[in-house]
Short mmCIF file of C-alpha atoms in Angstrom, two decimals:
data_model
loop_
_atom_site.label_atom_id
_atom_site.label_comp_id
_atom_site.label_asym_id
_atom_site.label_seq_id
_atom_site.Cartn_x
_atom_site.Cartn_y
_atom_site.Cartn_z
CA UNK V 25 0.00 0.00 0.00
CA UNK V 26 1.31 3.46 -0.85
CA UNK V 27 1.39 6.17 1.80
CA UNK V 28 1.42 9.94 1.87
CA UNK V 29 2.13 12.79 4.21
CA UNK V 30 -0.82 15.07 4.81
CA UNK V 31 -0.13 18.68 3.82
CA UNK V 32 -2.31 21.64 3.03
CA UNK V 33 -2.48 22.74 -0.62
CA UNK V 34 0.98 23.63 -1.90
CA UNK V 35 2.11 26.39 -4.19
CA UNK V 36 1.81 23.90 -7.05
CA UNK V 37 -1.86 23.38 -6.23
CA UNK V 38 -2.44 27.11 -5.90
CA UNK V 39 -0.92 27.66 -9.31
CA UNK V 40 -2.94 24.78 -10.74
CA UNK V 41 -6.18 26.32 -9.52
CA UNK V 42 -5.52 29.48 -11.52
CA UNK V 43 -3.88 27.87 -14.56
CA UNK V 44 -5.41 28.54 -17.96
CA UNK V 45 -4.50 26.45 -20.92
CA UNK V 46 -2.90 28.12 -23.92
CA UNK V 47 -5.55 30.01 -25.83
CA UNK V 48 -6.76 27.83 -28.66
CA UNK V 49 -9.47 28.70 -31.13
CA UNK V 50 -11.29 25.38 -30.76
CA UNK V 51 -11.72 25.54 -26.96
CA UNK V 52 -13.70 28.44 -25.52
CA UNK V 53 -13.33 27.51 -21.85
CA UNK V 54 -15.82 26.16 -19.34
CA UNK V 55 -19.51 26.98 -19.44
CA UNK V 56 -22.22 26.51 -16.80
CA UNK V 57 -24.96 24.17 -17.96
CA UNK V 58 -27.49 26.00 -15.79
CA UNK V 59 -26.89 29.74 -16.30
CA UNK V 60 -24.52 29.77 -19.29
CA UNK V 61 -21.76 31.69 -17.51
CA UNK V 62 -18.27 31.22 -18.99
CA UNK V 63 -15.20 30.42 -16.89
CA UNK V 64 -11.55 29.90 -17.90
CA UNK V 65 -10.26 26.36 -18.26
CA UNK V 66 -9.01 25.06 -14.93
CA UNK V 67 -9.54 22.40 -12.25
CA UNK V 68 -13.01 23.47 -11.15
CA UNK V 69 -16.44 22.00 -11.66
CA UNK V 70 -18.99 24.34 -10.02
CA UNK V 71 -20.25 27.65 -11.38
CA UNK V 72 -19.38 30.46 -8.92
CA UNK V 73 -22.57 32.32 -9.84
CA UNK V 74 -25.30 29.68 -9.55
CA UNK V 75 -23.43 26.55 -8.37
CA UNK V 76 -24.46 24.71 -11.52
CA UNK V 77 -22.18 22.16 -13.24
CA UNK V 78 -19.45 23.34 -15.57
CA UNK V 79 -18.63 21.67 -18.88
CA UNK V 80 -16.12 22.25 -21.67
CA UNK V 81 -17.31 24.64 -24.39
CA UNK V 82 -16.01 24.19 -27.94
CA UNK V 83 -15.85 26.41 -31.00
CA UNK V 84 -17.44 24.10 -33.56
CA UNK V 85 -16.57 26.29 -36.53
CA UNK V 86 -12.89 26.17 -35.63
CA UNK V 87 -13.02 22.39 -35.19
CA UNK V 88 -14.85 21.93 -38.50
CA UNK V 89 -12.01 23.68 -40.31
CA UNK V 90 -9.39 21.33 -38.89
CA UNK V 91 -10.95 17.87 -38.77
CA UNK V 92 -12.17 15.44 -41.42
CA UNK V 93 -13.31 11.84 -41.72
CA UNK V 94 -10.24 10.96 -43.79
CA UNK V 95 -7.86 12.48 -41.24
CA UNK V 96 -9.46 10.47 -38.44
CA UNK V 97 -9.43 7.26 -40.51
CA UNK V 98 -5.67 7.61 -41.08
CA UNK V 99 -4.90 7.62 -37.36
CA UNK V 100 -4.21 4.81 -34.92
CA UNK V 101 -7.14 3.21 -33.09
CA UNK V 102 -8.19 4.67 -29.75
CA UNK V 103 -9.85 7.75 -28.34
CA UNK V 104 -6.98 10.06 -29.31
CA UNK V 105 -7.90 9.72 -33.01
CA UNK V 106 -10.59 12.33 -32.20
CA UNK V 107 -8.06 14.80 -30.75
CA UNK V 108 -9.65 17.93 -32.29
CA UNK V 109 -12.88 17.12 -30.43
CA UNK V 110 -11.19 16.66 -27.05
CA UNK V 111 -10.07 19.27 -24.46
CA UNK V 112 -6.35 18.44 -24.68
CA UNK V 113 -3.42 19.92 -26.58
CA UNK V 114 -1.72 16.68 -27.62
CA UNK V 115 -1.81 12.92 -27.20
CA UNK V 116 -0.29 12.01 -23.79
CA UNK V 117 3.23 10.57 -23.77
CA UNK V 118 2.33 7.13 -22.40
CA UNK V 119 -1.38 6.53 -22.87
CA UNK V 120 -3.14 3.25 -22.22
CA UNK V 121 -4.81 1.69 -25.27
CA UNK V 122 -8.28 3.06 -24.58
CA UNK V 123 -11.19 3.02 -27.01
CA UNK V 124 -11.93 1.66 -30.49
CA UNK V 125 -13.93 -1.13 -28.86
CA UNK V 126 -16.12 -3.25 -31.15
CA UNK V 127 -19.65 -2.44 -32.26
CA UNK V 128 -21.08 -5.95 -32.59
CA UNK V 129 -24.17 -7.00 -34.54
CA UNK V 130 -26.55 -9.18 -32.55
CA UNK V 131 -26.80 -12.72 -33.90
CA UNK V 132 -29.84 -13.81 -31.89
CA UNK V 133 -31.27 -11.28 -29.45
CA UNK V 134 -32.11 -8.74 -32.15
CA UNK V 135 -34.67 -11.12 -33.60
CA UNK V 136 -36.08 -11.76 -30.13
CA UNK V 137 -36.30 -8.03 -29.48
CA UNK V 138 -38.04 -7.56 -32.82
CA UNK V 139 -36.05 -4.66 -34.28
CA UNK V 140 -34.49 -4.05 -37.68
CA UNK V 141 -30.96 -4.09 -36.29
CA UNK V 142 -29.52 -4.52 -32.79
CA UNK V 143 -25.88 -3.72 -32.07
CA UNK V 144 -23.82 -3.96 -28.89
CA UNK V 145 -21.10 -1.43 -28.16
CA UNK V 146 -18.84 -3.71 -26.13
CA UNK V 147 -16.77 -1.46 -23.90
CA UNK V 148 -15.73 -4.37 -21.70
CA UNK V 149 -12.68 -4.58 -24.00
CA UNK V 150 -10.93 -1.53 -22.54
CA UNK V 151 -7.71 -1.91 -20.48
CA UNK V 152 -9.48 -2.22 -17.12
CA UNK V 153 -12.57 -3.85 -18.65
CA UNK V 154 -14.97 -0.90 -18.50
CA UNK V 155 -15.88 2.36 -20.22
CA UNK V 156 -14.43 4.33 -17.30
CA UNK V 157 -11.00 4.12 -18.96
CA UNK V 158 -12.23 6.71 -21.46
CA UNK V 159 -13.14 9.32 -18.89
CA UNK V 160 -10.04 8.66 -16.80
CA UNK V 161 -7.74 9.04 -19.80
CA UNK V 162 -8.95 12.62 -20.32
CA UNK V 163 -8.86 13.43 -16.61
CA UNK V 164 -5.33 12.06 -16.24
CA UNK V 165 -4.07 14.20 -19.11
CA UNK V 166 -5.52 17.28 -17.42
CA UNK V 167 -4.21 16.28 -13.98
CA UNK V 168 -0.71 16.27 -15.45
CA UNK V 169 -1.34 19.62 -17.18
CA UNK V 170 -2.47 21.19 -13.91
CA UNK V 171 0.41 19.78 -11.85
CA UNK V 172 -1.53 17.66 -9.38
CA UNK V 173 0.47 15.32 -7.13
CA UNK V 174 -1.86 12.30 -7.16
CA UNK V 175 -4.86 10.82 -8.95
CA UNK V 176 -7.96 10.02 -6.88
CA UNK V 177 -11.65 9.24 -7.20
CA UNK V 178 -14.89 8.36 -5.49
CA UNK V 179 -15.98 5.08 -7.03
CA UNK V 180 -18.70 2.46 -7.15
CA UNK V 181 -16.11 0.05 -8.52
CA UNK V 182 -15.14 0.37 -12.18
CA UNK V 183 -13.67 3.82 -11.75
CA UNK V 184 -11.38 2.54 -9.00
CA UNK V 185 -9.58 0.17 -11.36
CA UNK V 186 -9.47 2.72 -14.17
CA UNK V 187 -7.90 5.40 -11.96
CA UNK V 188 -5.44 2.94 -10.45
CA UNK V 189 -4.24 1.77 -13.87
CA UNK V 190 -4.03 5.25 -15.36
CA UNK V 191 -2.08 6.54 -12.37
CA UNK V 192 0.33 3.64 -12.64
CA UNK V 193 0.96 4.36 -16.33
CA UNK V 194 1.42 8.07 -15.60
CA UNK V 195 3.75 7.53 -12.64
CA UNK V 196 1.36 9.07 -10.12
CA UNK V 197 0.13 7.66 -6.79
CA UNK V 198 -3.55 6.70 -6.74
CA UNK V 199 -6.13 6.94 -3.95
CA UNK V 200 -9.52 5.37 -4.58
CA UNK V 201 -12.40 5.85 -2.15
CA UNK V 202 -15.11 3.18 -2.27
CA UNK V 203 -18.06 1.93 -0.21
CA UNK V 204 -16.73 -0.73 2.15
CA UNK V 205 -19.18 -3.36 0.87
CA UNK V 206 -18.05 -3.10 -2.77
CA UNK V 207 -17.54 -6.30 -4.79
CA UNK V 208 -14.16 -7.76 -3.78
CA UNK V 209 -13.15 -8.30 -7.41
CA UNK V 210 -13.26 -4.54 -8.03
CA UNK V 211 -11.28 -3.72 -4.90
CA UNK V 212 -8.62 -6.30 -5.71
CA UNK V 213 -8.43 -4.93 -9.24
CA UNK V 214 -7.48 -1.47 -7.93
CA UNK V 215 -5.05 -2.92 -5.40
CA UNK V 216 -3.28 -4.85 -8.16
CA UNK V 217 -2.16 -1.57 -9.76
CA UNK V 218 -0.68 -0.34 -6.47
CA UNK V 219 -3.46 2.05 -5.51
CA UNK V 220 -4.31 2.96 -1.94
CA UNK V 221 -7.91 1.83 -1.47
CA UNK V 222 -9.91 3.75 1.13
CA UNK V 223 -12.97 1.69 2.15
CA UNK V 224 -15.61 4.04 3.58
CA UNK V 225 -18.40 3.07 5.97
CA UNK V 226 -21.38 4.28 3.96
CA UNK V 227 -23.02 4.62 0.57
CA UNK V 228 -21.46 6.05 -2.56
CA UNK V 229 -22.95 9.43 -1.69
CA UNK V 230 -21.16 9.31 1.69
CA UNK V 231 -17.95 8.47 -0.16
CA UNK V 232 -18.48 11.38 -2.55
CA UNK V 233 -19.01 13.86 0.29
CA UNK V 234 -15.79 12.72 1.96
CA UNK V 235 -13.89 13.16 -1.31
CA UNK V 236 -15.17 16.73 -1.61
CA UNK V 237 -13.60 17.45 1.78
CA UNK V 238 -10.32 15.79 0.87
CA UNK V 239 -10.16 17.62 -2.48
CA UNK V 240 -10.37 20.92 -0.61
CA UNK V 241 -7.44 19.97 1.63
CA UNK V 242 -4.95 18.05 -0.51
CA UNK V 243 -3.27 18.61 -3.92
CA UNK V 244 -4.95 15.56 -5.44
CA UNK V 245 -6.80 15.36 -8.75
CA UNK V 246 -10.18 13.78 -8.06
CA UNK V 247 -11.12 12.79 -11.57
CA UNK V 248 -14.89 12.91 -10.99
CA UNK V 249 -14.85 16.02 -8.77
CA UNK V 250 -12.35 18.83 -9.38
CA UNK V 251 -11.60 17.46 -12.86
CA UNK V 252 -15.18 16.47 -13.65
CA UNK V 253 -15.65 18.77 -16.71
CA UNK V 254 -12.71 17.04 -18.45
CA UNK V 255 -13.46 13.56 -17.09
CA UNK V 256 -17.01 13.80 -18.43
CA UNK V 257 -15.78 14.52 -21.95
CA UNK V 258 -14.35 11.02 -22.22
CA UNK V 259 -17.83 9.52 -22.57
CA UNK V 260 -18.34 11.51 -25.78
CA UNK V 261 -15.78 9.26 -27.47
CA UNK V 262 -18.35 6.44 -27.34
CA UNK V 263 -20.63 8.55 -29.53
CA UNK V 264 -17.75 9.29 -31.92
CA UNK V 265 -16.91 5.61 -32.31
CA UNK V 266 -20.53 4.54 -32.78
CA UNK V 267 -21.00 7.08 -35.56
CA UNK V 268 -17.73 6.19 -37.27
CA UNK V 269 -18.43 2.45 -37.09
CA UNK V 270 -21.86 3.05 -38.65
CA UNK V 271 -20.22 4.77 -41.62
CA UNK V 272 -20.45 8.26 -40.13
CA UNK V 273 -24.15 8.28 -39.36
CA UNK V 274 -26.31 8.17 -36.24
CA UNK V 275 -28.51 5.27 -35.03
CA UNK V 276 -32.22 5.54 -34.24
CA UNK V 277 -31.90 4.56 -30.56
CA UNK V 278 -29.10 4.37 -28.00
CA UNK V 279 -29.61 2.48 -24.74
CA UNK V 280 -27.26 3.19 -21.84
CA UNK V 281 -27.04 2.61 -18.09
CA UNK V 282 -27.59 5.54 -15.74
CA UNK V 283 -25.65 6.07 -12.52
CA UNK V 284 -24.83 9.78 -12.19
CA UNK V 285 -26.40 10.40 -15.61
CA UNK V 286 -23.12 11.74 -17.02
CA UNK V 287 -22.54 8.97 -19.58
CA UNK V 288 -26.16 9.21 -20.77
CA UNK V 289 -26.07 12.96 -21.38
CA UNK V 290 -22.55 13.06 -22.82
CA UNK V 291 -23.54 10.55 -25.50
CA UNK V 292 -26.05 13.10 -26.73
CA UNK V 293 -23.48 15.88 -26.56
CA UNK V 294 -21.08 13.75 -28.57
CA UNK V 295 -23.62 13.19 -31.34
CA UNK V 296 -24.53 16.89 -31.35
CA UNK V 297 -20.86 17.83 -31.65
CA UNK V 298 -20.40 15.54 -34.65
CA UNK V 299 -23.33 17.20 -36.40
CA UNK V 300 -22.07 20.67 -35.49
CA UNK V 301 -18.62 20.07 -37.04
CA UNK V 302 -20.03 18.40 -40.15
CA UNK V 303 -18.82 14.83 -39.61
CA UNK V 304 -22.36 13.39 -39.65
CA UNK V 305 -25.73 14.49 -40.98
CA UNK V 306 -28.48 15.38 -38.51
CA UNK V 307 -30.67 12.45 -37.47
CA UNK V 308 -33.01 12.17 -34.47
CA UNK V 309 -31.74 9.77 -31.81
CA UNK V 310 -33.93 8.49 -28.99
CA UNK V 311 -32.14 7.94 -25.68
CA UNK V 312 -33.21 5.08 -23.42
CA UNK V 313 -31.69 4.68 -19.99
CA UNK V 314 -31.75 1.90 -17.41
CA UNK V 315 -31.46 1.91 -13.62
CA UNK V 316 -31.81 -0.88 -11.03
CA UNK V 317 -35.13 -0.76 -9.21
CA UNK V 318 -33.32 -0.67 -5.86
CA UNK V 319 -31.69 2.64 -6.80
CA UNK V 320 -33.70 4.30 -9.55
CA UNK V 321 -34.22 7.99 -8.72
CA UNK V 322 -33.94 9.04 -12.37
CA UNK V 323 -36.32 6.35 -13.63
CA UNK V 324 -38.79 7.27 -10.88
CA UNK V 325 -38.73 10.95 -11.85
CA UNK V 326 -39.27 10.01 -15.49
CA UNK V 327 -42.20 7.73 -14.64
CA UNK V 328 -43.78 10.36 -12.40
CA UNK V 329 -43.52 13.07 -15.03
CA UNK V 330 -41.42 15.08 -12.60
CA UNK V 331 -38.42 17.33 -13.13
CA UNK V 332 -37.20 16.66 -9.59
CA UNK V 333 -34.92 13.69 -9.01
CA UNK V 334 -35.36 12.70 -5.38
CA UNK V 335 -32.34 11.02 -3.76
CA UNK V 336 -32.38 7.39 -2.69
CA UNK V 337 -30.82 7.27 0.77
CA UNK V 338 -30.14 3.53 1.03
CA UNK V 339 -29.67 1.77 -2.32
CA UNK V 340 -30.73 -1.88 -2.27
CA UNK V 341 -29.44 -3.59 -5.40
CA UNK V 342 -26.77 -5.95 -6.67
CA UNK V 343 -25.97 -3.35 -9.36
CA UNK V 344 -23.46 -1.42 -7.30
CA UNK V 345 -21.91 0.30 -10.30
CA UNK V 346 -25.22 2.18 -10.78
CA UNK V 347 -26.07 2.65 -7.09
CA UNK V 348 -25.74 6.42 -6.91
CA UNK V 349 -28.61 7.71 -4.80
CA UNK V 350 -28.13 11.38 -5.65
CA UNK V 351 -27.14 11.49 -9.34
CA UNK V 352 -25.45 14.76 -10.34
CA UNK V 353 -26.82 14.71 -13.89
CA UNK V 354 -30.13 13.04 -13.09
CA UNK V 355 -32.35 15.97 -14.04
CA UNK V 356 -30.48 16.41 -17.32
CA UNK V 357 -30.95 12.70 -18.08
CA UNK V 358 -34.71 12.97 -17.51
CA UNK V 359 -34.90 16.01 -19.78
CA UNK V 360 -32.90 14.25 -22.52
CA UNK V 361 -35.07 11.13 -22.48
CA UNK V 362 -38.27 13.19 -22.67
CA UNK V 363 -37.00 15.59 -25.31
CA UNK V 364 -35.90 12.81 -27.67
CA UNK V 365 -38.92 10.53 -27.21
CA UNK V 366 -36.92 8.02 -25.20
CA UNK V 367 -37.47 6.56 -21.75
CA UNK V 368 -35.75 5.60 -18.53
CA UNK V 369 -36.53 2.11 -17.32
CA UNK V 370 -36.42 0.66 -13.80
CA UNK V 371 -35.09 -2.91 -13.84
CA UNK V 372 -35.47 -5.43 -10.95
CA UNK V 373 -32.34 -7.33 -9.95
CA UNK V 374 -33.70 -10.72 -10.98
CA UNK V 375 -34.41 -9.37 -14.48
CA UNK V 376 -30.85 -8.00 -14.60
CA UNK V 377 -29.41 -11.39 -13.66
CA UNK V 378 -31.49 -13.10 -16.35
CA UNK V 379 -30.34 -10.58 -18.97
CA UNK V 380 -26.69 -11.24 -18.07
CA UNK V 381 -27.21 -14.98 -18.56
CA UNK V 382 -29.01 -14.57 -21.89
CA UNK V 383 -26.48 -12.13 -23.29
CA UNK V 384 -23.66 -14.56 -22.48
CA UNK V 385 -25.51 -17.65 -23.70
CA UNK V 386 -26.97 -16.15 -26.88
CA UNK V 387 -24.34 -13.61 -27.97
CA UNK V 388 -21.13 -14.77 -26.31
CA UNK V 389 -20.71 -11.50 -24.39
CA UNK V 390 -20.30 -11.67 -20.62
CA UNK V 391 -21.18 -8.38 -18.92
CA UNK V 392 -21.36 -7.07 -15.40
CA UNK V 393 -24.60 -5.99 -13.77
CA UNK V 394 -24.86 -2.62 -15.56
CA UNK V 395 -24.88 -4.46 -18.90
CA UNK V 396 -27.74 -6.63 -17.71
CA UNK V 397 -29.67 -3.51 -16.78
CA UNK V 398 -29.04 -2.00 -20.21
CA UNK V 399 -30.21 -5.02 -22.20
CA UNK V 400 -33.29 -5.31 -19.98
CA UNK V 401 -33.97 -1.59 -20.46
CA UNK V 402 -33.93 -2.08 -24.23
CA UNK V 403 -36.44 -4.89 -23.88
CA UNK V 404 -38.66 -2.82 -21.59
CA UNK V 405 -38.56 0.12 -23.98
CA UNK V 406 -39.46 -2.15 -26.89
CA UNK V 407 -42.43 -3.49 -24.93
CA UNK V 408 -43.73 -0.01 -24.17
CA UNK V 409 -43.27 1.07 -27.81
CA UNK V 410 -40.44 3.54 -27.29
CA UNK V 411 -38.32 1.31 -29.54
CA UNK V 412 -40.02 0.29 -32.78
CA UNK V 413 -39.71 -2.64 -35.16
CA UNK V 414 -37.92 -0.61 -37.82
CA UNK V 415 -35.30 0.86 -35.50
CA UNK V 416 -31.55 0.47 -35.51
CA UNK V 417 -30.65 0.17 -31.83
CA UNK V 418 -27.24 0.45 -30.14
CA UNK V 419 -27.01 -1.01 -26.62
CA UNK V 420 -24.01 0.03 -24.52
CA UNK V 421 -22.26 -2.72 -22.55
CA UNK V 422 -20.03 -0.82 -20.16
CA UNK V 423 -18.22 -3.47 -18.09
CA UNK V 424 -16.99 -7.06 -18.04
CA UNK V 425 -18.83 -9.81 -16.15
CA UNK V 426 -15.67 -11.01 -14.43
CA UNK V 427 -16.10 -8.02 -12.12
CA UNK V 428 -19.45 -9.23 -10.76
CA UNK V 429 -19.33 -13.04 -11.01
CA UNK V 430 -22.02 -13.69 -8.39
CA UNK V 431 -24.61 -11.59 -10.18
CA UNK V 432 -25.55 -14.11 -12.86
CA UNK V 433 -28.37 -15.15 -10.57
CA UNK V 434 -26.59 -18.07 -8.97
CA UNK V 435 -26.61 -16.35 -5.60
CA UNK V 436 -28.05 -12.86 -5.34
CA UNK V 437 -27.69 -12.83 -1.55
CA UNK V 438 -23.96 -13.46 -1.88
CA UNK V 439 -23.69 -10.70 -4.47
CA UNK V 440 -25.35 -8.24 -2.11
CA UNK V 441 -23.44 -9.19 1.03
CA UNK V 442 -20.00 -9.71 -0.47
CA UNK V 443 -17.31 -11.84 1.17
CA UNK V 444 -14.69 -10.41 3.48
CA UNK V 445 -11.43 -9.24 1.93
CA UNK V 446 -8.34 -10.37 3.83
CA UNK V 447 -5.60 -7.76 3.90
CA UNK V 448 -7.84 -4.79 3.13
CA UNK V 449 -7.24 -1.76 5.35
CA UNK V 450 -9.75 -0.94 8.11
CA UNK V 451 -12.92 0.87 7.09
CA UNK V 452 -12.90 4.66 7.54
CA UNK V 453 -15.82 6.84 8.62
CA UNK V 454 -16.94 9.37 5.98
CA UNK V 455 -15.30 12.50 7.45
CA UNK V 456 -12.01 14.24 6.70
CA UNK V 457 -10.80 13.99 10.31
CA UNK V 458 -11.39 10.23 10.30
CA UNK V 459 -9.64 9.92 6.93
CA UNK V 460 -6.69 11.98 8.19
CA UNK V 461 -6.26 9.57 11.12
CA UNK V 462 -6.73 6.59 8.79
CA UNK V 463 -4.04 7.74 6.36
CA UNK V 464 -1.56 8.55 9.14
CA UNK V 465 -2.14 5.07 10.58
CA UNK V 466 -1.63 3.49 7.17
CA UNK V 467 1.89 4.90 7.04
#
């Protein structure tokens, strides 16, 4: 286990907080999604005026003049082939091989679903076996730009491994904060890369609150907090790859899992960006999301016709990767589904387990619980008529089944409880003082 000495933010951190990237025509800065206020590029994620979320703003005309389908096709596989559409200056020196995962035609389940064409975007093929590698790749590049001393995250599991691997490749220490009852496979995955795993006594939302405190005190890059605007952009690369693999066009329907709602909404932003820079023609895309019934605040708001996403205080589901009770982008996900004629489906755990089994048995693709939710959401949306017989449907499979082996339905109780993990550090209470004592003891 790696250790660290607790210090207050250094001069490096102070400089990082005020650093602006070199002025480039294609990047306009950060923009608040709520009030539209513009901020300079830097390690911040909250609008100082209205406390809304910040995101990267692009100059589409400038990008259109510098990017083309042929230029992209001539480049190596991976997310960096779309460099002009990303908030970085250059390809990192030692990147992991992230992206260019296969878009696979269904051999059997498409006929069962009753659609013109069903495709699976299989992002279980990334270096740490989930789509989180995309987001972390962007965040790591920015962490290095801003001079942070370590890479960190609050995680429901997949992000822990992605941050640990990216930090290892970049030569940075990694600190991953997770709920103490997380699947052991995901914890061991992060430990294998040399990360310090901080098991927190509480839900993901408790973990997230603790990380906000730590981010204020230490010069660490929390990829999904102080680097969230850049981290979030990584999910757009899924949209870029889907469009390119379809011959530079957009599908009729995309089905994705919803945890925070970031992936769901960034897919739409990715498609919109491609249209804006002239790489694809406009085409309406319906967005269908899936959440586990035991933690489905976004699906509940959609079903109720509400714009308010009410937090779930105690998630009760085997789908821990989606068990975020207070999703940051939940309201935006509801709005997107309604605006595009899509839906957000609530999926019981037993249906998820059955979908995992069928996807493996019928298509040869073994997914974790979020993938089961997504396939089941596609089936639920087809039943309600949101997905039609003539549609071309892309279903996102965001993680590998080896991460949640008990969730196939062979023992749901075991999947919920989770075995003990010998050698794991003691659980920490979700407060900065408790974490400070924990980290000092770990040294």
